[in-house]
mmCIF file of C-alpha atoms in Angstrom:
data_model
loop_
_atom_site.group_PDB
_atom_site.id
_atom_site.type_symbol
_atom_site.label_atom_id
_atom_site.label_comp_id
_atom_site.label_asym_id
_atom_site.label_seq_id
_atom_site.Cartn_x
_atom_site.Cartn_y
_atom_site.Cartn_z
ATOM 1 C CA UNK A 55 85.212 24.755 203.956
ATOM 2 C CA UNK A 56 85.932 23.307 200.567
ATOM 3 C CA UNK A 57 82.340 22.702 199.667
ATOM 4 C CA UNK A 58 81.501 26.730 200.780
ATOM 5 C CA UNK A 59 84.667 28.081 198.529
ATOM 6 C CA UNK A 60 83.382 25.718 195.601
ATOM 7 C CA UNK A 61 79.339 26.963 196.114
ATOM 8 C CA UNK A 62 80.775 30.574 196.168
ATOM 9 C CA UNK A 63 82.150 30.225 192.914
ATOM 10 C CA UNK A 64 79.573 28.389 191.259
ATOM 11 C CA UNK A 65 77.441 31.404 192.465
ATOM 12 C CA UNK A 66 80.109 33.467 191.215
ATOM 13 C CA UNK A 67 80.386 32.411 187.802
ATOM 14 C CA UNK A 68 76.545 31.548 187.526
ATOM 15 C CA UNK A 69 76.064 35.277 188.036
ATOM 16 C CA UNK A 70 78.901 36.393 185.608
ATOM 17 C CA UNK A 71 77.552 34.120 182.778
ATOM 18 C CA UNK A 72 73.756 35.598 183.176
ATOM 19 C CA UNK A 73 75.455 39.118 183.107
ATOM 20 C CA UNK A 74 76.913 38.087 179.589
ATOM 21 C CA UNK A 75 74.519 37.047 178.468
ATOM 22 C CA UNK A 76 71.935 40.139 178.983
ATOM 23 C CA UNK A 77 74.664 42.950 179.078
ATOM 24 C CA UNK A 78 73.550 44.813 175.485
ATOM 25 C CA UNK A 79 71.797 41.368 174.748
ATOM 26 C CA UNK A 80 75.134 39.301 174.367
ATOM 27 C CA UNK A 81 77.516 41.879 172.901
ATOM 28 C CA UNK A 82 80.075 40.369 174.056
ATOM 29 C CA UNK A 83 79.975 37.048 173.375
ATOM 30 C CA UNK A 84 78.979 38.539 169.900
ATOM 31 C CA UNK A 85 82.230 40.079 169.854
ATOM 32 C CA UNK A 86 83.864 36.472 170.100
ATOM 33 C CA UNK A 87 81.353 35.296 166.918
ATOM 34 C CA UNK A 88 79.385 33.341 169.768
ATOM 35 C CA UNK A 89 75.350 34.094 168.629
ATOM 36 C CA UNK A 90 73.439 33.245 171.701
ATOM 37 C CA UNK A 91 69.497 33.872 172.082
ATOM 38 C CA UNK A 92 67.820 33.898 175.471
ATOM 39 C CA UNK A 93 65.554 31.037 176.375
ATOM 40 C CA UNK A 94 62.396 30.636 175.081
ATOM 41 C CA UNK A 95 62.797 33.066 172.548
ATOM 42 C CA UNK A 96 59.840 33.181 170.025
ATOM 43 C CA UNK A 97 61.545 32.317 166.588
ATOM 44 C CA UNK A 98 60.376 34.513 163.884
ATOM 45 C CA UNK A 99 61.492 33.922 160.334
ATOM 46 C CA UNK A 100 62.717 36.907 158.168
ATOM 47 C CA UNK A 101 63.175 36.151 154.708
ATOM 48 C CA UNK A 102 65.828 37.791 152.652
ATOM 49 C CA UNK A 103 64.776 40.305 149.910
ATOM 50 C CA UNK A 104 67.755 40.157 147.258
ATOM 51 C CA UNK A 105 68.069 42.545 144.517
ATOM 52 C CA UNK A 106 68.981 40.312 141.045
ATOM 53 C CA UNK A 107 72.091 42.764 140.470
ATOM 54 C CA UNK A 108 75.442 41.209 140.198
ATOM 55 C CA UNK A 109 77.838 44.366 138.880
ATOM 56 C CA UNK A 110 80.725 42.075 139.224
ATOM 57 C CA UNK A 111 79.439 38.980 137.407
ATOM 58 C CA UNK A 112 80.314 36.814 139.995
ATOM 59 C CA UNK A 113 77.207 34.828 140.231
ATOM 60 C CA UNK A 114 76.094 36.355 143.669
ATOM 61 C CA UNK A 115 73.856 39.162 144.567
ATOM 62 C CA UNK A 116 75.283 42.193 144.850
ATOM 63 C CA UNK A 117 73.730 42.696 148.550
ATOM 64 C CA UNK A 118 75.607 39.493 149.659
ATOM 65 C CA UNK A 119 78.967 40.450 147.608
ATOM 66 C CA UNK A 120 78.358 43.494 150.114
ATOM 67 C CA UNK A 121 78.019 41.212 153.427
ATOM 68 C CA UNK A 122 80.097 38.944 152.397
ATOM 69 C CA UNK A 123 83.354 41.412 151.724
ATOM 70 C CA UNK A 124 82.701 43.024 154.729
ATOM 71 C CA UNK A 125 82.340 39.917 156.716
ATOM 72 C CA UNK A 126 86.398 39.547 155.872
ATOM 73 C CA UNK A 127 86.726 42.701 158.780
ATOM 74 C CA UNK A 128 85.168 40.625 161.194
ATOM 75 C CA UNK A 129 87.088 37.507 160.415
ATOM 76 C CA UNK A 130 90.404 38.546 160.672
ATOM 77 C CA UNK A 131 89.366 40.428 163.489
ATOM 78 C CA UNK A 132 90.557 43.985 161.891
ATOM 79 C CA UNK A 133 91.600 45.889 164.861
ATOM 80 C CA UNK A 134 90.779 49.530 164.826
ATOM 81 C CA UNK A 135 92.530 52.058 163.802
ATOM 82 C CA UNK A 136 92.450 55.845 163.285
ATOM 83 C CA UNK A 137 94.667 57.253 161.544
ATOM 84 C CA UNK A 138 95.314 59.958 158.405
ATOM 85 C CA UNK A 139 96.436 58.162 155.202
ATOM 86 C CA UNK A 140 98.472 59.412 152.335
ATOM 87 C CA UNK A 141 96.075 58.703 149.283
ATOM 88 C CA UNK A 142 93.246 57.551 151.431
ATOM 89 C CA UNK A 143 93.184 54.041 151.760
ATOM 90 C CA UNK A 144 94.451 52.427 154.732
ATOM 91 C CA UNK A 145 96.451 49.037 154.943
ATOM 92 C CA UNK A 146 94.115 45.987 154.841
ATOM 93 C CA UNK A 147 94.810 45.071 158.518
ATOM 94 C CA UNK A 148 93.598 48.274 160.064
ATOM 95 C CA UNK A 149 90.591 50.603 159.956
ATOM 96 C CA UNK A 150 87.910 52.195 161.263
ATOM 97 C CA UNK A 151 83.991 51.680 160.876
ATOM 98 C CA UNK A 152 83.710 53.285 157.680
ATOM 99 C CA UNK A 153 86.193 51.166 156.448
ATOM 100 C CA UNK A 154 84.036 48.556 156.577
ATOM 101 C CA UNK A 155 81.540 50.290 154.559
ATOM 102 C CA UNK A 156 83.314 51.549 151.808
ATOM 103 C CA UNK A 157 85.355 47.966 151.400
ATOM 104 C CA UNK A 158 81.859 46.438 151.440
ATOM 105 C CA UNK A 159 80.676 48.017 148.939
ATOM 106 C CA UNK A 160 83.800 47.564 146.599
ATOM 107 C CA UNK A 161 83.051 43.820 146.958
ATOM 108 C CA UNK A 162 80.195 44.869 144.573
ATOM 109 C CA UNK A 163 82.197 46.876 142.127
ATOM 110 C CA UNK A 164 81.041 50.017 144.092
ATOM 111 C CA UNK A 165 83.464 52.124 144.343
ATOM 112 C CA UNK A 166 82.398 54.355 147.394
ATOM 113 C CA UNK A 167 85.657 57.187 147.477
ATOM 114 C CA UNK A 168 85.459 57.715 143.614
ATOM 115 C CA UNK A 169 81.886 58.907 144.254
ATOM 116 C CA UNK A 170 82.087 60.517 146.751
ATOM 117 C CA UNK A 171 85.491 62.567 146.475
ATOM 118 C CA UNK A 172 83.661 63.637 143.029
ATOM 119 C CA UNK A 173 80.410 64.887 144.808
ATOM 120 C CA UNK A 174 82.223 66.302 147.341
ATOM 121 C CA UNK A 175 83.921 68.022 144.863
ATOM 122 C CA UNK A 176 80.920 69.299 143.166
ATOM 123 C CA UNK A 177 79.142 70.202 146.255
ATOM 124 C CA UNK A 178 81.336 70.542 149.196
ATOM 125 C CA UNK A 179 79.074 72.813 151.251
ATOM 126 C CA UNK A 180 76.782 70.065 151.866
ATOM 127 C CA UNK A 181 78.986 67.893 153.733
ATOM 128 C CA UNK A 182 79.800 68.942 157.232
ATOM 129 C CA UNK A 183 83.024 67.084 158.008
ATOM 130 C CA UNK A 184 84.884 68.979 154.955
ATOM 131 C CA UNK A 185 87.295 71.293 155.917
ATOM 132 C CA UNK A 186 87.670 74.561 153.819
ATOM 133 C CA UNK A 187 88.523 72.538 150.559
ATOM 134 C CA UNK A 188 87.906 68.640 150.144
ATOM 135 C CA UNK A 189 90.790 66.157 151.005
ATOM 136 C CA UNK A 190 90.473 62.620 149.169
ATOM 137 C CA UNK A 191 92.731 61.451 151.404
ATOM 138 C CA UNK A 192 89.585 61.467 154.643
ATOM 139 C CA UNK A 193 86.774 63.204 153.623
ATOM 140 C CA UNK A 194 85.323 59.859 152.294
ATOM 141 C CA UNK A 195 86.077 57.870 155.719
ATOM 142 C CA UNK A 196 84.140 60.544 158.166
ATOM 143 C CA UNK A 197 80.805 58.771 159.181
ATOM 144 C CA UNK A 198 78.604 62.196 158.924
ATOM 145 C CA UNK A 199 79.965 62.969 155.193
ATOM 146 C CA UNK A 200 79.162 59.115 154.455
ATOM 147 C CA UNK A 201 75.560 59.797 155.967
ATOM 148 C CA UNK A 202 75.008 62.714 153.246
ATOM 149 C CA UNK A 203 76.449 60.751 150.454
ATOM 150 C CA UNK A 204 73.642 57.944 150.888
ATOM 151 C CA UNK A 205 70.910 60.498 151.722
ATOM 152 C CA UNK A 206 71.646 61.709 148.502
ATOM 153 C CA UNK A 207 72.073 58.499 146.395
ATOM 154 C CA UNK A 208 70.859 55.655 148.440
ATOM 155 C CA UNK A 209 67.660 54.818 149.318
ATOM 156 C CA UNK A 210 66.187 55.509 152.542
ATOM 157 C CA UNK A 211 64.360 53.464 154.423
ATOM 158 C CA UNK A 212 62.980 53.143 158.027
ATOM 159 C CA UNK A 213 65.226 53.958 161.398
ATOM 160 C CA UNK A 214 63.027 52.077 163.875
ATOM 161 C CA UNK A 215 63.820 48.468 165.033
ATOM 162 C CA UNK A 216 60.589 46.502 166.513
ATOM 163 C CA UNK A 217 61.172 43.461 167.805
ATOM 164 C CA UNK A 218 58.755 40.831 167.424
ATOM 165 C CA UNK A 219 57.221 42.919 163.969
ATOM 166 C CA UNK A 220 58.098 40.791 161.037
ATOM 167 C CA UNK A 221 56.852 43.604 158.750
ATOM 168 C CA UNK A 222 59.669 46.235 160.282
ATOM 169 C CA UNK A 223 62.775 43.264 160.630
ATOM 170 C CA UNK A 224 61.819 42.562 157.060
ATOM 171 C CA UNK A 225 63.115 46.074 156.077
ATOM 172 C CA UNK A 226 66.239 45.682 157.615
ATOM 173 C CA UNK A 227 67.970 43.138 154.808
ATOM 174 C CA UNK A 228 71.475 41.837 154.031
ATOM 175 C CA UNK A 229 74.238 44.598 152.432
ATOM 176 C CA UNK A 230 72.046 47.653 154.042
ATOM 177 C CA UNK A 231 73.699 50.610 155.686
ATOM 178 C CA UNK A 232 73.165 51.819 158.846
ATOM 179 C CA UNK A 233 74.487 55.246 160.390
ATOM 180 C CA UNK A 234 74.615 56.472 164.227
ATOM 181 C CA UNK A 235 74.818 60.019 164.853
ATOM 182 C CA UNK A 236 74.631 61.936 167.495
ATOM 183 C CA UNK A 237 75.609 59.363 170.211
ATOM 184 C CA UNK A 238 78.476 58.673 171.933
ATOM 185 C CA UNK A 239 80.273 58.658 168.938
ATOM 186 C CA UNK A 240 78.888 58.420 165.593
ATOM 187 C CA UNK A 241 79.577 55.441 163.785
ATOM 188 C CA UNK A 242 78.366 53.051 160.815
ATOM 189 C CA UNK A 243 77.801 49.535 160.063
ATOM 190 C CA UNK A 244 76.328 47.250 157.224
ATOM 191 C CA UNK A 245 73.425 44.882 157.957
ATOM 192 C CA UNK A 246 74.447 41.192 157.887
ATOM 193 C CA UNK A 247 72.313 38.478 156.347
ATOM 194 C CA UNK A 248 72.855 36.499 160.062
ATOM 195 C CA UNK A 249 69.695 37.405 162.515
ATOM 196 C CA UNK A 250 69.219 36.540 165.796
ATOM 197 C CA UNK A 251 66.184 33.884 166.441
ATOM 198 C CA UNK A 252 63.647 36.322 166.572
ATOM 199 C CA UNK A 253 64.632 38.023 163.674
ATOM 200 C CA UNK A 254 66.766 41.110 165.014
ATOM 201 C CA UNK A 255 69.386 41.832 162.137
ATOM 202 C CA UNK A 256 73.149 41.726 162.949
ATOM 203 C CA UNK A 257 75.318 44.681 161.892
ATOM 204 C CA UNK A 258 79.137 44.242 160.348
ATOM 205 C CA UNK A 259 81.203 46.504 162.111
ATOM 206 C CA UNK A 260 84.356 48.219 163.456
ATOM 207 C CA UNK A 261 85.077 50.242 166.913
ATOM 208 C CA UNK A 262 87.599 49.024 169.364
ATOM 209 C CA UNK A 263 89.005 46.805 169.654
ATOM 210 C CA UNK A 264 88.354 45.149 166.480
ATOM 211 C CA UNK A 265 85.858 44.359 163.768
ATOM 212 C CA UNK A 266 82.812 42.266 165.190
ATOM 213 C CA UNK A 267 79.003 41.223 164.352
ATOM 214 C CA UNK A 268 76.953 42.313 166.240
ATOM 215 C CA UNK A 269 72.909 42.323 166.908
ATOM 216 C CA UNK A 270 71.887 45.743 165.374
ATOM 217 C CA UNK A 271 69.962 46.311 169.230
ATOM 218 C CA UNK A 272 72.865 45.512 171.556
ATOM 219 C CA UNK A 273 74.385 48.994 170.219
ATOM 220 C CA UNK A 274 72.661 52.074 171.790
ATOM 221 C CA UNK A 275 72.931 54.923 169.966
ATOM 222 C CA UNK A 276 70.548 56.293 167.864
ATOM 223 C CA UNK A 277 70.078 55.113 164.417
ATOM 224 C CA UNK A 278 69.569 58.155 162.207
ATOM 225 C CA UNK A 279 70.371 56.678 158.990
ATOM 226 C CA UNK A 280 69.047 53.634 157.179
ATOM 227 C CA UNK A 281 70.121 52.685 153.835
ATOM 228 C CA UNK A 282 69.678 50.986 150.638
ATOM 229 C CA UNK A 283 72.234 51.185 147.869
ATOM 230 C CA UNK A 284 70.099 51.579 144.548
ATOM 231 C CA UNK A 285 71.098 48.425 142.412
#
Protein backbone atom coordinates (compact mmCIF):
# COMPACT_ATOMS: atom_id res chain seq x y z
CA UNK A 1 0.00 0.00 0.00
CA UNK A 2 2.91 2.20 0.89
CA UNK A 3 4.85 1.50 -2.25
CA UNK A 4 1.34 2.42 -4.49
CA UNK A 5 0.80 5.89 -2.34
CA UNK A 6 4.67 6.63 -2.89
CA UNK A 7 4.48 5.61 -7.02
CA UNK A 8 1.31 7.86 -7.12
CA UNK A 9 3.13 10.72 -6.05
CA UNK A 10 6.19 10.31 -7.85
CA UNK A 11 3.73 10.23 -10.86
CA UNK A 12 2.19 13.11 -9.36
CA UNK A 13 4.94 15.39 -9.03
CA UNK A 14 6.77 13.99 -12.23
CA UNK A 15 3.75 15.35 -14.08
CA UNK A 16 3.58 18.74 -12.17
CA UNK A 17 7.34 19.43 -12.79
CA UNK A 18 6.97 18.70 -16.80
CA UNK A 19 3.88 21.08 -16.64
CA UNK A 20 6.35 23.82 -15.25
CA UNK A 21 8.44 23.45 -17.15
CA UNK A 22 6.45 23.83 -20.67
CA UNK A 23 3.53 26.03 -19.26
CA UNK A 24 4.52 29.53 -21.37
CA UNK A 25 8.04 27.81 -21.70
CA UNK A 26 8.97 28.08 -17.88
CA UNK A 27 7.24 31.31 -16.85
CA UNK A 28 7.04 30.40 -13.81
CA UNK A 29 10.01 29.21 -12.67
CA UNK A 30 11.18 32.45 -14.51
CA UNK A 31 9.17 34.28 -12.14
CA UNK A 32 11.35 32.74 -9.21
CA UNK A 33 14.79 33.91 -11.36
CA UNK A 34 15.12 30.02 -12.11
CA UNK A 35 16.27 30.08 -16.21
CA UNK A 36 15.61 26.59 -17.32
CA UNK A 37 15.95 25.40 -21.13
CA UNK A 38 14.37 22.18 -22.34
CA UNK A 39 16.62 19.29 -23.20
CA UNK A 40 18.52 19.15 -26.06
CA UNK A 41 18.05 22.55 -26.90
CA UNK A 42 20.22 23.73 -29.90
CA UNK A 43 22.46 26.56 -28.35
CA UNK A 44 22.68 29.50 -30.55
CA UNK A 45 24.93 32.38 -29.65
CA UNK A 46 23.61 36.03 -29.92
CA UNK A 47 26.10 38.55 -29.55
CA UNK A 48 25.37 41.86 -27.97
CA UNK A 49 25.34 45.02 -30.19
CA UNK A 50 26.23 47.99 -27.67
CA UNK A 51 25.94 51.51 -28.60
CA UNK A 52 29.45 53.42 -27.23
CA UNK A 53 27.10 56.10 -25.41
CA UNK A 54 27.57 56.55 -21.76
CA UNK A 55 25.30 59.96 -20.94
CA UNK A 56 26.09 59.40 -17.37
CA UNK A 57 29.87 58.87 -17.51
CA UNK A 58 29.77 55.96 -15.60
CA UNK A 59 31.96 53.79 -17.64
CA UNK A 60 29.06 51.48 -18.92
CA UNK A 61 26.97 51.51 -21.97
CA UNK A 62 24.12 53.28 -21.83
CA UNK A 63 21.96 50.09 -23.07
CA UNK A 64 23.26 48.13 -19.99
CA UNK A 65 22.85 51.30 -17.50
CA UNK A 66 19.21 50.67 -19.00
CA UNK A 67 19.09 46.74 -18.08
CA UNK A 68 20.89 47.04 -15.40
CA UNK A 69 18.54 49.84 -13.45
CA UNK A 70 15.71 48.06 -14.38
CA UNK A 71 17.01 44.76 -13.29
CA UNK A 72 16.72 46.50 -9.52
CA UNK A 73 12.51 45.88 -10.17
CA UNK A 74 13.09 42.41 -10.54
CA UNK A 75 15.42 42.02 -7.64
CA UNK A 76 13.61 43.37 -4.98
CA UNK A 77 10.78 41.75 -6.39
CA UNK A 78 8.69 45.23 -6.85
CA UNK A 79 5.21 44.14 -6.35
CA UNK A 80 2.67 45.78 -8.53
CA UNK A 81 0.88 48.44 -8.02
CA UNK A 82 -1.69 50.77 -9.63
CA UNK A 83 -2.32 53.57 -8.33
CA UNK A 84 -2.71 57.67 -9.11
CA UNK A 85 0.26 59.66 -7.70
CA UNK A 86 0.46 63.23 -6.61
CA UNK A 87 3.43 64.57 -8.83
CA UNK A 88 3.79 61.39 -10.76
CA UNK A 89 6.29 59.31 -9.40
CA UNK A 90 5.44 56.49 -7.32
CA UNK A 91 7.38 55.20 -4.14
CA UNK A 92 10.38 53.00 -5.09
CA UNK A 93 8.73 49.79 -3.73
CA UNK A 94 5.69 49.82 -5.94
CA UNK A 95 4.77 50.18 -9.61
CA UNK A 96 3.49 49.12 -12.55
CA UNK A 97 5.14 47.97 -15.97
CA UNK A 98 5.87 51.26 -17.18
CA UNK A 99 7.56 51.93 -14.20
CA UNK A 100 10.04 49.82 -15.14
CA UNK A 101 10.57 51.57 -18.30
CA UNK A 102 10.76 54.96 -17.45
CA UNK A 103 13.20 54.08 -14.22
CA UNK A 104 15.26 52.19 -16.82
CA UNK A 105 15.84 54.64 -18.77
CA UNK A 106 16.74 57.24 -15.97
CA UNK A 107 19.59 54.81 -15.15
CA UNK A 108 20.94 56.38 -18.41
CA UNK A 109 20.33 59.98 -17.61
CA UNK A 110 17.07 59.66 -19.70
CA UNK A 111 14.68 61.29 -18.28
CA UNK A 112 11.46 59.66 -19.83
CA UNK A 113 8.39 62.04 -17.95
CA UNK A 114 10.31 65.35 -18.72
CA UNK A 115 9.96 64.35 -22.39
CA UNK A 116 7.21 63.24 -22.59
CA UNK A 117 4.91 65.55 -20.31
CA UNK A 118 6.60 68.30 -22.75
CA UNK A 119 5.46 66.52 -26.03
CA UNK A 120 2.41 65.77 -24.67
CA UNK A 121 2.11 69.16 -24.04
CA UNK A 122 2.92 70.25 -27.46
CA UNK A 123 0.88 67.69 -29.13
CA UNK A 124 -1.69 66.19 -26.96
CA UNK A 125 -4.05 65.01 -29.71
CA UNK A 126 -1.71 62.40 -30.67
CA UNK A 127 -1.73 60.47 -27.62
CA UNK A 128 -4.80 58.45 -26.93
CA UNK A 129 -4.69 57.87 -23.18
CA UNK A 130 -4.83 61.86 -22.53
CA UNK A 131 -7.79 63.01 -21.13
CA UNK A 132 -9.15 66.49 -22.28
CA UNK A 133 -5.91 68.32 -21.03
CA UNK A 134 -2.53 66.47 -20.11
CA UNK A 135 -1.89 65.39 -16.41
CA UNK A 136 1.97 64.95 -15.50
CA UNK A 137 0.96 63.25 -12.76
CA UNK A 138 -0.14 59.70 -15.32
CA UNK A 139 -0.13 60.54 -18.67
CA UNK A 140 3.60 59.45 -18.82
CA UNK A 141 2.90 55.92 -17.01
CA UNK A 142 -0.08 54.73 -19.58
CA UNK A 143 1.55 51.98 -21.84
CA UNK A 144 -0.33 53.27 -25.22
CA UNK A 145 0.92 57.07 -24.65
CA UNK A 146 4.51 55.44 -23.95
CA UNK A 147 4.04 53.47 -27.36
CA UNK A 148 3.56 56.98 -29.28
CA UNK A 149 6.33 58.65 -27.47
CA UNK A 150 8.96 56.01 -28.89
CA UNK A 151 7.23 55.81 -32.31
CA UNK A 152 8.01 59.23 -32.43
CA UNK A 153 11.59 59.41 -31.00
CA UNK A 154 12.88 55.94 -30.79
CA UNK A 155 13.84 53.82 -33.30
CA UNK A 156 11.80 51.14 -34.59
CA UNK A 157 12.73 48.02 -35.27
CA UNK A 158 11.22 44.54 -36.05
CA UNK A 159 8.02 42.95 -33.98
CA UNK A 160 8.57 39.32 -35.00
CA UNK A 161 10.44 36.79 -32.75
CA UNK A 162 11.92 33.60 -34.79
CA UNK A 163 13.33 31.19 -32.93
CA UNK A 164 16.20 29.40 -34.15
CA UNK A 165 17.04 32.77 -36.72
CA UNK A 166 20.16 34.30 -35.38
CA UNK A 167 19.69 37.19 -37.85
CA UNK A 168 16.04 38.18 -36.15
CA UNK A 169 17.29 37.33 -32.11
CA UNK A 170 20.18 39.54 -33.06
CA UNK A 171 17.73 42.53 -33.35
CA UNK A 172 16.31 42.05 -30.19
CA UNK A 173 19.45 43.53 -27.89
CA UNK A 174 19.98 44.56 -24.25
CA UNK A 175 18.09 48.11 -22.97
CA UNK A 176 15.38 47.71 -26.01
CA UNK A 177 11.72 48.42 -25.49
CA UNK A 178 9.07 46.34 -26.13
CA UNK A 179 5.20 47.26 -26.11
CA UNK A 180 1.96 44.86 -26.09
CA UNK A 181 -1.17 46.23 -27.23
CA UNK A 182 -4.14 45.04 -27.89
CA UNK A 183 -4.03 41.85 -25.72
CA UNK A 184 -5.27 40.99 -22.65
CA UNK A 185 -3.97 43.94 -21.30
CA UNK A 186 -1.45 46.07 -22.81
CA UNK A 187 1.71 46.21 -21.19
CA UNK A 188 5.60 46.99 -21.66
CA UNK A 189 8.88 45.62 -20.88
CA UNK A 190 12.69 46.27 -21.61
CA UNK A 191 14.83 43.58 -23.27
CA UNK A 192 17.42 42.05 -20.89
CA UNK A 193 20.96 41.24 -21.94
CA UNK A 194 20.14 37.41 -20.29
CA UNK A 195 18.83 34.94 -23.29
CA UNK A 196 17.68 31.72 -23.06
CA UNK A 197 20.13 28.91 -24.73
CA UNK A 198 18.86 29.28 -28.00
CA UNK A 199 19.01 32.77 -28.05
CA UNK A 200 15.30 33.94 -27.17
CA UNK A 201 15.75 37.42 -25.35
CA UNK A 202 14.37 37.87 -21.78
CA UNK A 203 12.16 40.90 -21.06
CA UNK A 204 12.41 43.09 -17.55
CA UNK A 205 9.10 43.47 -16.37
CA UNK A 206 6.16 44.24 -14.03
CA UNK A 207 2.39 42.72 -13.81
CA UNK A 208 1.22 40.91 -10.78
CA UNK A 209 2.37 39.97 -8.60
CA UNK A 210 5.68 41.47 -8.86
CA UNK A 211 8.54 42.47 -11.11
CA UNK A 212 10.10 39.32 -12.93
CA UNK A 213 12.39 38.29 -16.09
CA UNK A 214 10.98 36.70 -18.21
CA UNK A 215 11.64 34.93 -21.84
CA UNK A 216 10.20 37.60 -24.27
CA UNK A 217 8.00 34.21 -25.87
CA UNK A 218 6.48 32.82 -22.67
CA UNK A 219 4.21 36.15 -22.77
CA UNK A 220 1.38 35.94 -25.40
CA UNK A 221 0.21 38.94 -26.45
CA UNK A 222 1.03 40.60 -29.38
CA UNK A 223 4.08 42.61 -29.69
CA UNK A 224 3.19 45.79 -31.57
CA UNK A 225 6.01 47.86 -30.58
CA UNK A 226 9.75 47.34 -30.78
CA UNK A 227 12.16 49.86 -29.76
CA UNK A 228 15.46 51.42 -29.82
CA UNK A 229 16.27 54.53 -27.84
CA UNK A 230 18.48 56.74 -30.27
CA UNK A 231 21.89 57.14 -28.34
Amino acid sequence: MKKKAWMITACFLTILLCFTFLFKEGIIWDYFGINVSLPFTKTIDIPSTLSDSDQNSNGIPDQLDIVYTARKEVEQRTPYKSVYYDGGYPPDTEGVCTDVVWRGLLGAAINLKELMDQDIAENTGLYPRVGDSPDPNIDFRRVPNQAVFFERYAESLTTEVKKGDRQNLGQWQPGDIVVFLGGDFDHVGIVSNKRTKDGIPYIIHNTYPFASEIKLTSFKSPITGHFRWKF
